[in-house]
Coordinates of N, CA and C in Angstrom, one line a residue:
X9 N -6.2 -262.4 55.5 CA -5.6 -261.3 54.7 C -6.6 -260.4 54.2
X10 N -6.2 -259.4 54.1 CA -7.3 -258.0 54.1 C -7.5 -258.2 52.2
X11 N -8.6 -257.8 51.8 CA -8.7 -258.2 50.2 C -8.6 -256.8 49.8
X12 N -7.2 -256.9 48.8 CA -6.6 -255.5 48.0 C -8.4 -255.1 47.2
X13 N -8.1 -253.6 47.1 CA -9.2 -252.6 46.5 C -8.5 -253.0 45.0
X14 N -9.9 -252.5 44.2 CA -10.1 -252.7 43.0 C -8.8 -251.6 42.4
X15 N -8.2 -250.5 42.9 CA -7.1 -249.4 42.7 C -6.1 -250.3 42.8
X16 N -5.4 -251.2 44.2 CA -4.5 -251.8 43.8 C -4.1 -252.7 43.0
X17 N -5.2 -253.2 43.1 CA -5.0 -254.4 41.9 C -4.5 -254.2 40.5
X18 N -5.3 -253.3 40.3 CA -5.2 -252.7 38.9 C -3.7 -252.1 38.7
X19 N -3.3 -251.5 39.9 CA -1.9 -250.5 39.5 C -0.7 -251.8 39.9
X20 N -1.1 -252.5 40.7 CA 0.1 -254.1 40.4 C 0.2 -254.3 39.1
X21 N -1.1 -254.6 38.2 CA -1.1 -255.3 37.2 C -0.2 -254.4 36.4
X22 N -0.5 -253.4 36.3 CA 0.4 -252.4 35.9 C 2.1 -251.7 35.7
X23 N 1.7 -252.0 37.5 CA 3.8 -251.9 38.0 C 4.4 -253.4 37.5
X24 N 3.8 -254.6 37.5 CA 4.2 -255.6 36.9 C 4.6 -255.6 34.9
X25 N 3.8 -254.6 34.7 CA 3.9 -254.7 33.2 C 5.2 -253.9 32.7
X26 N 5.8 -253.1 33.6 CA 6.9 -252.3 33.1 C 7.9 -253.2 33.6
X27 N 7.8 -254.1 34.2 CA 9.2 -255.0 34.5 C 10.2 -254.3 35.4
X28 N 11.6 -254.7 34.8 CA 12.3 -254.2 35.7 C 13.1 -253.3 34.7
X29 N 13.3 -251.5 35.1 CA 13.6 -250.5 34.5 C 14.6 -249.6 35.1
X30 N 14.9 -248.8 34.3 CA 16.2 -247.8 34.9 C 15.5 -247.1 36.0
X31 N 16.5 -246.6 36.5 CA 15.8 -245.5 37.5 C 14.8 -244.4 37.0
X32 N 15.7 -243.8 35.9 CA 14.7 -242.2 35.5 C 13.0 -242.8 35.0
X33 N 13.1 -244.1 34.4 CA 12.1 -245.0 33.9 C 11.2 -245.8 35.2
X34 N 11.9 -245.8 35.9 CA 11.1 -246.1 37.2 C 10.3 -245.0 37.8
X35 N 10.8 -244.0 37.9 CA 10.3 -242.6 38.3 C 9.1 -242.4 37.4
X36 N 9.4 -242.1 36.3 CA 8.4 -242.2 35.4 C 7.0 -243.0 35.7
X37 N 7.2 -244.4 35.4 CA 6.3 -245.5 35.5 C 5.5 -245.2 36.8
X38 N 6.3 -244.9 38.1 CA 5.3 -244.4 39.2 C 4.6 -243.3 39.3
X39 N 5.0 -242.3 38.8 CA 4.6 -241.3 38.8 C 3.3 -241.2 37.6
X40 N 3.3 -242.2 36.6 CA 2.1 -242.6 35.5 C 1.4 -243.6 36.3
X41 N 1.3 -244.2 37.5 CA 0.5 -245.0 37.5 C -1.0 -244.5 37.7
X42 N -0.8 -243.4 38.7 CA -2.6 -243.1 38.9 C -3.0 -242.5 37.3
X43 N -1.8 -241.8 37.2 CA -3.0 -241.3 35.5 C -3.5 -242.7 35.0
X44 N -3.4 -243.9 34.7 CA -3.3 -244.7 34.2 C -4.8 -245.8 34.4
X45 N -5.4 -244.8 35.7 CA -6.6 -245.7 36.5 C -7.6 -245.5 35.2
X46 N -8.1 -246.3 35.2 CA -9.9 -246.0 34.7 C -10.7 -245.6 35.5
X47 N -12.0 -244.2 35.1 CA -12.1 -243.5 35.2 C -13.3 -243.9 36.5
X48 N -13.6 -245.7 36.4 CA -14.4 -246.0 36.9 C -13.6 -246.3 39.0
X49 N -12.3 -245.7 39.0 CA -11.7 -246.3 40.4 C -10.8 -244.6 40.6
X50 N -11.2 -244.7 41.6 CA -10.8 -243.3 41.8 C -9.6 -242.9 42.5
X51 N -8.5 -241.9 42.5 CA -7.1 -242.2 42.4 C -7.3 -241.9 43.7
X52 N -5.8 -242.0 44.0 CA -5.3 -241.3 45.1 C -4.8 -240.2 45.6
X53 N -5.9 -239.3 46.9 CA -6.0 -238.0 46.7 C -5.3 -237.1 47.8
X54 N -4.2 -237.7 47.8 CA -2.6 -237.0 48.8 C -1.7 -237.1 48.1
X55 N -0.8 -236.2 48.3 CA 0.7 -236.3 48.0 C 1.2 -237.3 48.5
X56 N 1.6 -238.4 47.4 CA 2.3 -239.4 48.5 C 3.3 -240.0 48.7
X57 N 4.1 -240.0 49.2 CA 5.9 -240.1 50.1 C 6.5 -241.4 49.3
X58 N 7.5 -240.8 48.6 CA 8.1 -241.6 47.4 C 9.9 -242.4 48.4
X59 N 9.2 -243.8 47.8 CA 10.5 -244.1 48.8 C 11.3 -245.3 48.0
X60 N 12.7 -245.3 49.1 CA 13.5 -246.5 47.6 C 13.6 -247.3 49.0
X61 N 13.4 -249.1 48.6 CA 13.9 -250.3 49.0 C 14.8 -250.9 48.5
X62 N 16.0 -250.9 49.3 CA 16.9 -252.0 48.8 C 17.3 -253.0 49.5
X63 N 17.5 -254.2 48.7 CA 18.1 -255.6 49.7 C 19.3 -256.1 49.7
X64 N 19.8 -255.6 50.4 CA 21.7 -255.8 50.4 C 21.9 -257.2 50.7
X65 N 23.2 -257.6 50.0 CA 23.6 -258.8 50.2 C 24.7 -258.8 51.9
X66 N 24.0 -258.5 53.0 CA 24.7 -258.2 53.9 C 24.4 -259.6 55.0
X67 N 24.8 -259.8 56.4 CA 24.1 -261.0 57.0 C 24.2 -260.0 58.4
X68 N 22.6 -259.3 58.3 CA 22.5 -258.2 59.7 C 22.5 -258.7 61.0
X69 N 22.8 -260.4 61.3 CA 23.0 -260.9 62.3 C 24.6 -260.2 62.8
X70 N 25.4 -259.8 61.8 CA 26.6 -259.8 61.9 C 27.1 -257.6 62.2
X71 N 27.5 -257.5 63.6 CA 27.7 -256.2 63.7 C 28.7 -255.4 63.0
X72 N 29.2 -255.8 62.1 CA 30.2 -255.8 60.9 C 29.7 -255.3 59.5
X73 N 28.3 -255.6 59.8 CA 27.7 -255.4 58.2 C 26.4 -255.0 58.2
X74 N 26.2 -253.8 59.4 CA 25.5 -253.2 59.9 C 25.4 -251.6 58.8
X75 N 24.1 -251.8 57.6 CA 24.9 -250.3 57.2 C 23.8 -249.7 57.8
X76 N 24.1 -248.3 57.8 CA 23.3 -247.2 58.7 C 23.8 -245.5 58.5
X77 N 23.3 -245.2 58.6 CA 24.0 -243.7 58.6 C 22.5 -242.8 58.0
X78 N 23.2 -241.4 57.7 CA 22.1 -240.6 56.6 C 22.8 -239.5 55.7
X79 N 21.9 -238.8 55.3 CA 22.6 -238.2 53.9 C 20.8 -237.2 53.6
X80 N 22.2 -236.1 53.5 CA 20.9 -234.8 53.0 C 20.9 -234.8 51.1
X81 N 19.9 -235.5 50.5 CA 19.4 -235.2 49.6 C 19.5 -234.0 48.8
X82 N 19.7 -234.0 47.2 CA 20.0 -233.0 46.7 C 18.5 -231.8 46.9
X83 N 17.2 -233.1 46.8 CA 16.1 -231.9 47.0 C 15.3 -232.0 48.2
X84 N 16.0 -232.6 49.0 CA 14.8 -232.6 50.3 C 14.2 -233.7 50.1
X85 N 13.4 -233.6 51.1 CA 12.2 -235.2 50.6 C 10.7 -234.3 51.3
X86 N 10.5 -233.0 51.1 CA 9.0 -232.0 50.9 C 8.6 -232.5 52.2
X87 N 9.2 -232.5 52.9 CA 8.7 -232.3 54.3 C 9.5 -231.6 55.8
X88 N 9.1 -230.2 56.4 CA 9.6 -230.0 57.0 C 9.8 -230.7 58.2
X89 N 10.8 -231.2 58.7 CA 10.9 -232.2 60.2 C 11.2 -231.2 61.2
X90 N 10.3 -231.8 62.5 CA 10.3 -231.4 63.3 C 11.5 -231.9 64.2
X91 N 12.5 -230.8 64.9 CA 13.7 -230.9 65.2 C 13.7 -231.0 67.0
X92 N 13.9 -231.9 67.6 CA 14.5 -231.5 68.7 C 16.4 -231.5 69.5
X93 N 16.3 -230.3 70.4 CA 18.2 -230.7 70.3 C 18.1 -230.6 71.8
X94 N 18.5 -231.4 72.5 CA 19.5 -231.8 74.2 C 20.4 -231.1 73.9
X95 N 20.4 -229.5 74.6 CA 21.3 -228.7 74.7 C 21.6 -228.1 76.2
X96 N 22.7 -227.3 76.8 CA 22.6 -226.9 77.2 C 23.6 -225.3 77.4
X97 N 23.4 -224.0 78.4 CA 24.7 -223.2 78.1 C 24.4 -222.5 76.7
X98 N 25.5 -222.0 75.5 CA 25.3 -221.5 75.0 C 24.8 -222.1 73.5
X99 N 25.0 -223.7 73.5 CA 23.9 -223.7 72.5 C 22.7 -224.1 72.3
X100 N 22.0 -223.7 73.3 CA 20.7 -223.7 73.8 C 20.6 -222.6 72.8
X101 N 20.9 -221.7 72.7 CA 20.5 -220.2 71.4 C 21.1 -220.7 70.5
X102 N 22.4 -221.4 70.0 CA 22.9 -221.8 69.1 C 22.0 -222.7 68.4
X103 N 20.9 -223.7 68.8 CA 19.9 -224.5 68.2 C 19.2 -223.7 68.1
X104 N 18.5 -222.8 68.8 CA 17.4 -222.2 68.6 C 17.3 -221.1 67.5
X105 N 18.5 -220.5 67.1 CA 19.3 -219.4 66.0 C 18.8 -220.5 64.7
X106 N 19.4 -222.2 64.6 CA 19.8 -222.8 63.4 C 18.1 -223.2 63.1
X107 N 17.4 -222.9 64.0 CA 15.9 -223.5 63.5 C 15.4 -224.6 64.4
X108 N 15.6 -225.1 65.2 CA 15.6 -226.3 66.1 C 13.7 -225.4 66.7
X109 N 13.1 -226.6 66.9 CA 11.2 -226.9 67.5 C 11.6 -226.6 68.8
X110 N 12.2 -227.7 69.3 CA 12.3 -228.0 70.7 C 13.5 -227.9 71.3
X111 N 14.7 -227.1 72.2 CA 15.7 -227.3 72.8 C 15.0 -227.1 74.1
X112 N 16.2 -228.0 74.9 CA 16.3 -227.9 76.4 C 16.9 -229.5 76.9
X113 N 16.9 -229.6 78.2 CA 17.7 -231.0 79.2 C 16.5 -231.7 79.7
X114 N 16.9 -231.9 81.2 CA 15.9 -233.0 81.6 C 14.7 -232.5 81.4
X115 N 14.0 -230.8 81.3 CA 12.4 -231.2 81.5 C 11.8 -231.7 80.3
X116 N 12.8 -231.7 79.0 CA 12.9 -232.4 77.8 C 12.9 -233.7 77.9
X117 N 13.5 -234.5 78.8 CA 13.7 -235.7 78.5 C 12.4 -236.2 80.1
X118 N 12.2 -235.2 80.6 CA 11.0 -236.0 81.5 C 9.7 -235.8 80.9
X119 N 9.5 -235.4 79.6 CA 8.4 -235.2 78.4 C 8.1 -236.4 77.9
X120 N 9.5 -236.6 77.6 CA 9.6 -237.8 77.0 C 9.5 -239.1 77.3
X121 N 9.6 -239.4 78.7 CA 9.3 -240.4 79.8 C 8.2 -240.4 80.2
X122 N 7.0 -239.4 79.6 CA 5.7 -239.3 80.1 C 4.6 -239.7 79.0
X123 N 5.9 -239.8 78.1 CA 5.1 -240.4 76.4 C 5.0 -239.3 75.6
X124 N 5.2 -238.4 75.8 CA 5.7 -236.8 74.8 C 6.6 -237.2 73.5
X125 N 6.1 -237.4 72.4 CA 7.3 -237.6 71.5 C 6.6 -236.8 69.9
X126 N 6.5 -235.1 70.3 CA 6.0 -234.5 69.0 C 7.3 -234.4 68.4
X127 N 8.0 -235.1 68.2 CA 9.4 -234.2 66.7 C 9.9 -235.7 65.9
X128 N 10.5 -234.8 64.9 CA 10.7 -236.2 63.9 C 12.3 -236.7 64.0
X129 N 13.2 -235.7 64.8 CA 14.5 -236.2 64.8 C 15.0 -235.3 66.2
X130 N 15.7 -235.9 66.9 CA 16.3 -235.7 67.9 C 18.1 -235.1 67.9
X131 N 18.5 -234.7 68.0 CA 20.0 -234.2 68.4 C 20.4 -234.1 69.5
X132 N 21.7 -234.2 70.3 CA 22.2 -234.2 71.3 C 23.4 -233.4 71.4
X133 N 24.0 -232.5 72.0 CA 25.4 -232.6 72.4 C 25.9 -233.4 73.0
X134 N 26.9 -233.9 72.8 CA 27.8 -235.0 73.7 C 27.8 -235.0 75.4
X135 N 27.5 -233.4 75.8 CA 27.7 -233.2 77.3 C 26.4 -233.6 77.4
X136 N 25.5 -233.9 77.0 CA 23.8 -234.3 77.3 C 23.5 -235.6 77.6
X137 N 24.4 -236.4 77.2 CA 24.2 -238.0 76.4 C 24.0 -238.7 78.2
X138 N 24.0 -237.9 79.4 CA 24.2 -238.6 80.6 C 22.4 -238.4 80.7
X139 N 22.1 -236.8 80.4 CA 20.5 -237.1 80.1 C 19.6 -237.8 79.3
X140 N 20.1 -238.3 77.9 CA 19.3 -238.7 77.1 C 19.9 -240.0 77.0
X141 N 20.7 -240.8 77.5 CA 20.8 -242.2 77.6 C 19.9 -243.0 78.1
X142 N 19.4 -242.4 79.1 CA 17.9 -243.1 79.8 C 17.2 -243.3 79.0
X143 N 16.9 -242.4 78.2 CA 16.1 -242.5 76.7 C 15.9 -243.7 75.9
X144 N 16.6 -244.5 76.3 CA 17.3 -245.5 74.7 C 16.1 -246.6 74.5
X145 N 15.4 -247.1 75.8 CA 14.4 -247.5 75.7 C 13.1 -247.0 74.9
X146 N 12.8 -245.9 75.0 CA 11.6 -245.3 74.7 C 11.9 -244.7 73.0
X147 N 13.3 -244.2 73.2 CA 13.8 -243.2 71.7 C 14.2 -244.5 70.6
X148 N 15.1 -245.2 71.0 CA 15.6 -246.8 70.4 C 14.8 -247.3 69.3
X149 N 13.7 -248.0 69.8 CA 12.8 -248.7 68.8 C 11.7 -247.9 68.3
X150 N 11.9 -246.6 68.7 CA 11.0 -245.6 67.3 C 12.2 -244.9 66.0
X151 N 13.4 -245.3 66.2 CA 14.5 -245.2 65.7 C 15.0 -243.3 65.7
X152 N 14.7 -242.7 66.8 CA 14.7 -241.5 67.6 C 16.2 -241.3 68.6
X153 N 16.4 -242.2 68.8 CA 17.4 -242.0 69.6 C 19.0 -241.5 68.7
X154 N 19.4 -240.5 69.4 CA 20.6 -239.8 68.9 C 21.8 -240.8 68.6
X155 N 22.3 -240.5 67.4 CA 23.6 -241.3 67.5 C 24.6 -241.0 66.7
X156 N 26.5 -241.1 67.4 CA 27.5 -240.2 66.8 C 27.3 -240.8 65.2
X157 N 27.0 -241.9 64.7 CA 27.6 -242.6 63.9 C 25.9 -241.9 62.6
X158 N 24.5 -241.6 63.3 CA 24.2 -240.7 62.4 C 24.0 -239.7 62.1
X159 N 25.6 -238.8 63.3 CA 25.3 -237.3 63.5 C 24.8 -236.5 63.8
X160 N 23.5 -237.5 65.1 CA 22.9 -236.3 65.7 C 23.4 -236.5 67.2
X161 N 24.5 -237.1 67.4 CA 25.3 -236.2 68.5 C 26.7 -235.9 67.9
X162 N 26.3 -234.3 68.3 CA 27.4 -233.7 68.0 C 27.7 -232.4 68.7
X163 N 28.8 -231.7 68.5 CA 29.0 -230.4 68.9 C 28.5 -229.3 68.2
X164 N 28.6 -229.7 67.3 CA 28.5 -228.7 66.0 C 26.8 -228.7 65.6
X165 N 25.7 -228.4 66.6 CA 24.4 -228.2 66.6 C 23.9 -227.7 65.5
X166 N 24.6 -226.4 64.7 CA 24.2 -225.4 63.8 C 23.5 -226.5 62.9
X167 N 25.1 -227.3 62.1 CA 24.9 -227.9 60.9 C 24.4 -228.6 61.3
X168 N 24.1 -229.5 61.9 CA 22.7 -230.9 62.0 C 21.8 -229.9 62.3
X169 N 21.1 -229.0 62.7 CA 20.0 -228.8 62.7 C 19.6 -228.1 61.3
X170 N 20.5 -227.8 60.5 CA 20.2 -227.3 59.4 C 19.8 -228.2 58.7
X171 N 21.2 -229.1 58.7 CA 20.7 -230.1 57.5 C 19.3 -231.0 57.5
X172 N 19.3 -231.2 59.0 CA 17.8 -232.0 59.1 C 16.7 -231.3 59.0
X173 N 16.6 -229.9 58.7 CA 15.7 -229.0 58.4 C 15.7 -229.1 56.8
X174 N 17.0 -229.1 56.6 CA 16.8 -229.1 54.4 C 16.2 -230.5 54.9
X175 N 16.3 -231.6 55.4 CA 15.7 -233.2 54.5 C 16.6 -233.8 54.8
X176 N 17.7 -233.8 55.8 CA 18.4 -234.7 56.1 C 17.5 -236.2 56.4
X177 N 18.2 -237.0 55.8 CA 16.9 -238.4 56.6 C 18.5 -239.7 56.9
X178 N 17.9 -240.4 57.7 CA 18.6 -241.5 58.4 C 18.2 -242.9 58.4
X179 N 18.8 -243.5 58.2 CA 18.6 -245.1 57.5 C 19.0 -246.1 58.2
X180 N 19.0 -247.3 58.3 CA 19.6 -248.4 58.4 C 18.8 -249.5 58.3
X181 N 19.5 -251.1 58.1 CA 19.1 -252.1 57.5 C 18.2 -252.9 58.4
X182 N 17.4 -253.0 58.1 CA 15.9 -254.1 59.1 C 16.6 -255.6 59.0
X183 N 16.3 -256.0 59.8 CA 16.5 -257.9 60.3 C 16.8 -259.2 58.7
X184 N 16.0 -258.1 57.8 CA 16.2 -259.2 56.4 C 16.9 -258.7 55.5
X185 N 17.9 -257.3 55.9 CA 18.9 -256.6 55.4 C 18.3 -256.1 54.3
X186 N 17.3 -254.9 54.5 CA 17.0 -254.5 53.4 C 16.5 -253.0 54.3
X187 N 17.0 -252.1 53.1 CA 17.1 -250.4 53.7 C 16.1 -249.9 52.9
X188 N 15.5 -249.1 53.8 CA 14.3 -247.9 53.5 C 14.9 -246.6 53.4
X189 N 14.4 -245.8 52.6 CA 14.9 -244.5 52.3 C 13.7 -243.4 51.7
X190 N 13.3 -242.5 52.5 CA 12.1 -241.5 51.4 C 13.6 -240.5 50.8
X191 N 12.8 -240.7 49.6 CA 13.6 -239.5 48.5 C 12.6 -239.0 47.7
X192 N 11.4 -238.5 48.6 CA 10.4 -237.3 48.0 C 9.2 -237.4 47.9
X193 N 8.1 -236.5 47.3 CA 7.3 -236.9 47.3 C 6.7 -236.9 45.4
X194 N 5.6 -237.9 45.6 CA 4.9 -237.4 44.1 C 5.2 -236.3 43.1
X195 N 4.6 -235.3 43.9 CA 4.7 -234.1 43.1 C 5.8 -233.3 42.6
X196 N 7.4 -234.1 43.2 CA 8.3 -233.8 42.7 C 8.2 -234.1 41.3
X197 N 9.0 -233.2 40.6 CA 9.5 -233.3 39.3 C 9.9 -235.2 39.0
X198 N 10.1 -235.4 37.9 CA 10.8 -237.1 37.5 C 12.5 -236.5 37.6
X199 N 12.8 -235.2 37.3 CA 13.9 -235.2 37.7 C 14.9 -235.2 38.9
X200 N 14.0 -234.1 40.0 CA 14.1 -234.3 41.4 C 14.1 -235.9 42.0
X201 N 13.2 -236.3 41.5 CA 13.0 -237.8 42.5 C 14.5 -239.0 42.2
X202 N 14.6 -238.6 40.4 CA 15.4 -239.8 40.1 C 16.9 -238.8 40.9
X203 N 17.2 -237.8 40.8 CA 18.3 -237.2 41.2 C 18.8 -237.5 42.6
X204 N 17.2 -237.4 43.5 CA 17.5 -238.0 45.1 C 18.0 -239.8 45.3
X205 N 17.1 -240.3 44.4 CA 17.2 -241.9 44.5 C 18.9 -241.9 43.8
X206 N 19.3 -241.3 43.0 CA 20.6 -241.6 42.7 C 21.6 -241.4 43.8
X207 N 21.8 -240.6 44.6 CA 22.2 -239.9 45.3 C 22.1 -240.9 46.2
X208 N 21.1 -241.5 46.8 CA 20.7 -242.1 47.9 C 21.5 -243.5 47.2
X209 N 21.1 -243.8 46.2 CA 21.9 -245.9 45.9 C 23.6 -245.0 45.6
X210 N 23.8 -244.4 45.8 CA 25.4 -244.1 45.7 C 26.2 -244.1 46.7
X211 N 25.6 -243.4 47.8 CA 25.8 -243.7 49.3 C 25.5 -245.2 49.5
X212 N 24.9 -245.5 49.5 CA 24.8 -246.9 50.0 C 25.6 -247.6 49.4
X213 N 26.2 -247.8 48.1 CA 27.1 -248.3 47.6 C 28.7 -248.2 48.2
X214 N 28.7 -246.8 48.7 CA 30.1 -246.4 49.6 C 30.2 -247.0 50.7
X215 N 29.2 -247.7 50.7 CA 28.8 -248.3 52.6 C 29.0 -249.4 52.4
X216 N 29.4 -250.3 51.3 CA 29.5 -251.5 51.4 C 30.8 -252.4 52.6
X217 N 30.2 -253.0 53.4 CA 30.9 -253.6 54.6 C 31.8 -254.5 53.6
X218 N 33.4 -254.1 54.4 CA 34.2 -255.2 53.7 C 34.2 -256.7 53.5
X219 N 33.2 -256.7 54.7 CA 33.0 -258.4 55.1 C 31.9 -259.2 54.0
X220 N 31.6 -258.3 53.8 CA 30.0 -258.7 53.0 C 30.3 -259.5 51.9
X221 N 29.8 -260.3 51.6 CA 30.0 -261.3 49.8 C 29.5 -261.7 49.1
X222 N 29.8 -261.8 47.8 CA 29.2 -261.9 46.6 C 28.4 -260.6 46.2
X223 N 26.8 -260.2 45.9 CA 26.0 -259.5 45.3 C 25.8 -258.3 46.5
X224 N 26.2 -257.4 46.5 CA 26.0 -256.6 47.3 C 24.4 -255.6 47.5
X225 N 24.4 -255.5 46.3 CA 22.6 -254.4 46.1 C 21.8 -255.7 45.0
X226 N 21.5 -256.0 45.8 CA 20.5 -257.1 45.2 C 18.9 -256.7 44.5
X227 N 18.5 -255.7 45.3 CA 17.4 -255.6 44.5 C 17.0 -254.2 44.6
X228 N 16.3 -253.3 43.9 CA 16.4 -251.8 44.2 C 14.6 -252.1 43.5
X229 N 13.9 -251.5 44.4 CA 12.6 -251.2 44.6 C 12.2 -249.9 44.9
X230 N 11.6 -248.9 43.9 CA 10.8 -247.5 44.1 C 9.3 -247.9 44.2
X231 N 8.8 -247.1 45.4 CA 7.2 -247.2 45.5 C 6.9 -246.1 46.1
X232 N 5.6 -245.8 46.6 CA 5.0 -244.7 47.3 C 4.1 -245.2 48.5
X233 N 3.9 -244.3 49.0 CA 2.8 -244.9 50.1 C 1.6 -245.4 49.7
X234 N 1.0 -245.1 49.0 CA -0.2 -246.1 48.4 C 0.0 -246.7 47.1
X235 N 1.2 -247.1 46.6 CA 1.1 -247.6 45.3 C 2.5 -248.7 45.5
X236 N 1.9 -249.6 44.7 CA 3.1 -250.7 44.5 C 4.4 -250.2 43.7
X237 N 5.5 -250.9 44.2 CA 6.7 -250.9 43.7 C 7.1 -251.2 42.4
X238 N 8.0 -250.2 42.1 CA 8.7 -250.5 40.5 C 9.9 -251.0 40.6
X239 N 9.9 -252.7 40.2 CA 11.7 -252.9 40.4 C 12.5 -251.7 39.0
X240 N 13.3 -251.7 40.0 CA 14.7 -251.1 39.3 C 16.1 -251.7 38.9
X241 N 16.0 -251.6 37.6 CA 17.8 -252.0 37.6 C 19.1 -252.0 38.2
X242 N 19.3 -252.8 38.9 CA 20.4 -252.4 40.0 C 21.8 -251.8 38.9

């Protein structure tokens, strides 16, 4: 096991000391932890990508209690994503009008078969899905691959490429049923950040699978990319 830097240790000892707090109070507490270093360990010098974990009381073995989907944030999450759309005909301009990186068909998807994968979200129209099905291997387990159920196959090209230009982001539950979500970065306001994380545990709440039992949101975790997690009060 790799031995934690003198920075982490110290800002554990720290995320540990605030316990478990409200959201706006969790925002807070992360956003204080590098002020918080001694002068002798030197902080961290990127903006860095503020995200929520939660552990649902779901059993992901079970395709019933599969949550997944996405949701455009009230503020973005400070990063522009790079869009590609499988189009063809007239919304080929229709993506390209809404802001879309990359449109086009197969020489798009034999890019992609060659190990080409510069964009952060993919979209499809439904007439494409005979090109980009081949995909599922290579798009699948980078979690790239288009899907009706997170709205990036659709007809309606404009609005998904907009929204995933504001900060649209896409989720679903990992093998130990627990969901990742970025809702911003550092430099957001404490208001921004708690506004997005609220936003984000409220949808997921709407998502609760009928099948599911007992404790639904079991544990709600805010962290950053280099800093330890602040439990939150579910």
């Amino acid at each position: 096991m790799a031995k934690r830097s003198k920075r982490m240790e110290f800002l554990r000892t720290k995320a540990a000391e605030a316990g478990q707090v409200s959201l706006p109070e969790a925002v807070n507490a992360l956003k204080g932890l590098e002020g918080s270093l001694p002068k002798t360990i030197k902080p961290c010098k990127f903006d860095q990508t503020v995200e929520l974990a939660l552990r649902l009381g779901i059993d992901p073995r079970q395709a019933d209690q599969i949550v997944r989907g996405s949701i455009v944030l009230p503020h973005g999450i400070g990063k522009s994503q790079r869009v590609l759309v499988f189009a063809q005909g007239p919304n080929v301009a229709v993506a390209e009008e809404a802001g879309a990186d990359h449109v086009g068909g197969k020489e798009l998807a034999d890019k992609i078969k060659d190990g080409w994968l510069d964009f952060d979200v993919a979209i499809a129209t439904p007439d494409m899905m005979g090109v980009v099905g081949p995909l599922g291997r290579v798009l699948g387990p980078r979690g790239l691959m288009p899907s009706p159920k997170a709205g990036t196959v659709t007809q309606d090209v404009a609005t998904a490429v907009s929204e995933y230009k504001a900060g649209k982001v896409e989720f679903r539950n990992d093998s130990a049923g627990i969901v990742h979500c970025v809702v911003g970065k550092m430099s957001f306001s404490t208001e921004q950040l708690a506004e997005n994380a609220q936003a984000f545990l409220k949808h997921i709440q709407s998502l609760k699978p009928a099948s599911s039992k007992g404790v639904y949101l079991r544990s709600v975790t805010l962290t950053a990319t280099n800093s330890p997690g602040i439990s939150v009060a579910a």
